Every structure is written in structure tokens, then in C-alpha cells.
Short mmCIF file of C-alpha atoms in Angstrom, two decimals:
data_model
loop_
_atom_site.label_atom_id
_atom_site.label_comp_id
_atom_site.label_asym_id
_atom_site.label_seq_id
_atom_site.Cartn_x
_atom_site.Cartn_y
_atom_site.Cartn_z
CA UNK A 8 -13.52 0.74 0.37
CA UNK A 9 -11.96 2.82 2.93
CA UNK A 10 -12.58 3.51 6.44
CA UNK A 11 -11.08 6.48 8.32
CA UNK A 12 -10.46 7.47 12.06
CA UNK A 13 -8.57 10.58 12.99
CA UNK A 14 -5.53 10.62 10.47
CA UNK A 15 -5.36 7.03 9.98
CA UNK A 16 -7.16 5.17 7.14
CA UNK A 17 -8.15 1.69 6.29
CA UNK A 18 -8.32 0.11 2.68
CA UNK A 19 -8.19 -3.13 1.02
CA UNK A 20 -4.95 -3.69 -1.58
CA UNK A 21 -6.20 -3.65 -5.15
CA UNK A 22 -2.48 -4.46 -6.85
CA UNK A 23 1.01 -4.84 -5.88
CA UNK A 24 4.51 -4.38 -7.24
CA UNK A 25 7.10 -7.06 -7.74
CA UNK A 26 8.93 -5.80 -4.80
CA UNK A 27 11.88 -3.74 -3.87
CA UNK A 28 14.99 -4.44 -5.27
CA UNK A 29 17.78 -5.67 -2.58
CA UNK A 30 20.09 -3.56 -2.00
CA UNK A 31 22.77 -4.91 -3.59
CA UNK A 32 20.74 -6.51 -6.49
CA UNK A 33 22.42 -7.92 -9.80
CA UNK A 34 19.81 -8.10 -11.58
CA UNK A 35 15.80 -6.74 -11.58
CA UNK A 36 14.29 -9.94 -10.64
CA UNK A 37 16.64 -10.36 -6.87
CA UNK A 38 13.57 -8.09 -4.99
CA UNK A 39 12.17 -8.62 -1.64
CA UNK A 40 8.45 -9.88 -2.03
CA UNK A 41 6.01 -6.59 -0.84
CA UNK A 42 4.28 -7.49 2.80
CA UNK A 43 0.97 -7.38 1.75
CA UNK A 44 -0.86 -8.50 -1.45
CA UNK A 45 -4.15 -7.95 -3.34
CA UNK A 46 -7.37 -8.39 -1.29
CA UNK A 47 -5.36 -7.83 2.45
CA UNK A 48 -6.92 -4.99 4.40
CA UNK A 49 -4.38 -2.51 5.41
CA UNK A 50 -4.18 0.68 7.97
CA UNK A 51 -2.17 3.64 6.44
CA UNK A 52 -1.89 7.12 7.16
CA UNK A 53 -3.98 9.49 5.11
CA UNK A 54 -1.31 12.66 4.16
CA UNK A 55 0.81 9.48 2.97
CA UNK A 56 -1.59 8.41 0.36
CA UNK A 57 -1.56 9.84 -3.32
CA UNK A 58 -4.67 9.79 -5.10
CA UNK A 59 -3.89 8.85 -9.01
CA UNK A 60 -7.53 9.19 -10.34
CA UNK A 61 -9.95 12.26 -10.29
CA UNK A 62 -12.29 10.06 -11.35
CA UNK A 63 -12.21 7.57 -8.45
CA UNK A 64 -11.19 9.04 -5.43
CA UNK A 65 -11.15 5.87 -3.28
CA UNK A 66 -7.86 4.60 -5.66
CA UNK A 67 -5.20 5.90 -3.84
CA UNK A 68 -1.59 5.09 -4.47
CA UNK A 69 0.32 4.06 -1.05
CA UNK A 70 4.03 3.22 -0.84
CA UNK A 71 4.81 -0.23 1.12
CA UNK A 72 6.80 2.18 3.63
CA UNK A 73 3.69 4.10 4.42
CA UNK A 74 1.34 0.74 5.14
CA UNK A 75 1.15 0.63 9.19
CA UNK A 76 -0.30 -2.75 9.66
CA UNK A 77 -1.54 -4.88 7.93
CA UNK A 78 -5.09 -6.55 9.48
CA UNK A 79 -5.20 -10.59 9.94
CA UNK A 80 -8.71 -11.70 9.84
#
């Protein structure tokens, strides 16, 4: 579910990737953990989100760099 005010949107993380590779990574497992996890409520800008399924307009891809805040409840 998403709520929006002006250009800021809020959504619930469904899935994250394995994390970003460290700058001088020696292997594919040398990664920085994502700052959010499945179930977290996050705030992001609408223009940074990509719709990945025309049949599911509420399912969006948002890069971690575009997440403005993770809500703490």
C-alpha cells in the first residue's frame, strides 16, 4: 500500500537485494547490508520509483539511494 503527499511517497518494502558490493570487494559476497528490510515503511520520491509490472501499479522498484527515510514505529 502507498500513501503520497506532494512528491513524497510512502510504501512498504516487499523485498531487498543482497546489498551493494563494497568499493574494493574481493568477492561477490563482500557486500554492505541494505539499510531497510522486508516489512519496513519507507519514504521515497515518486520520480525515483520505476513501475515494474503494468498489472500491479503499486509494485515499484526503488533504489536504496532514493529512499529518504525508514519509518521507526
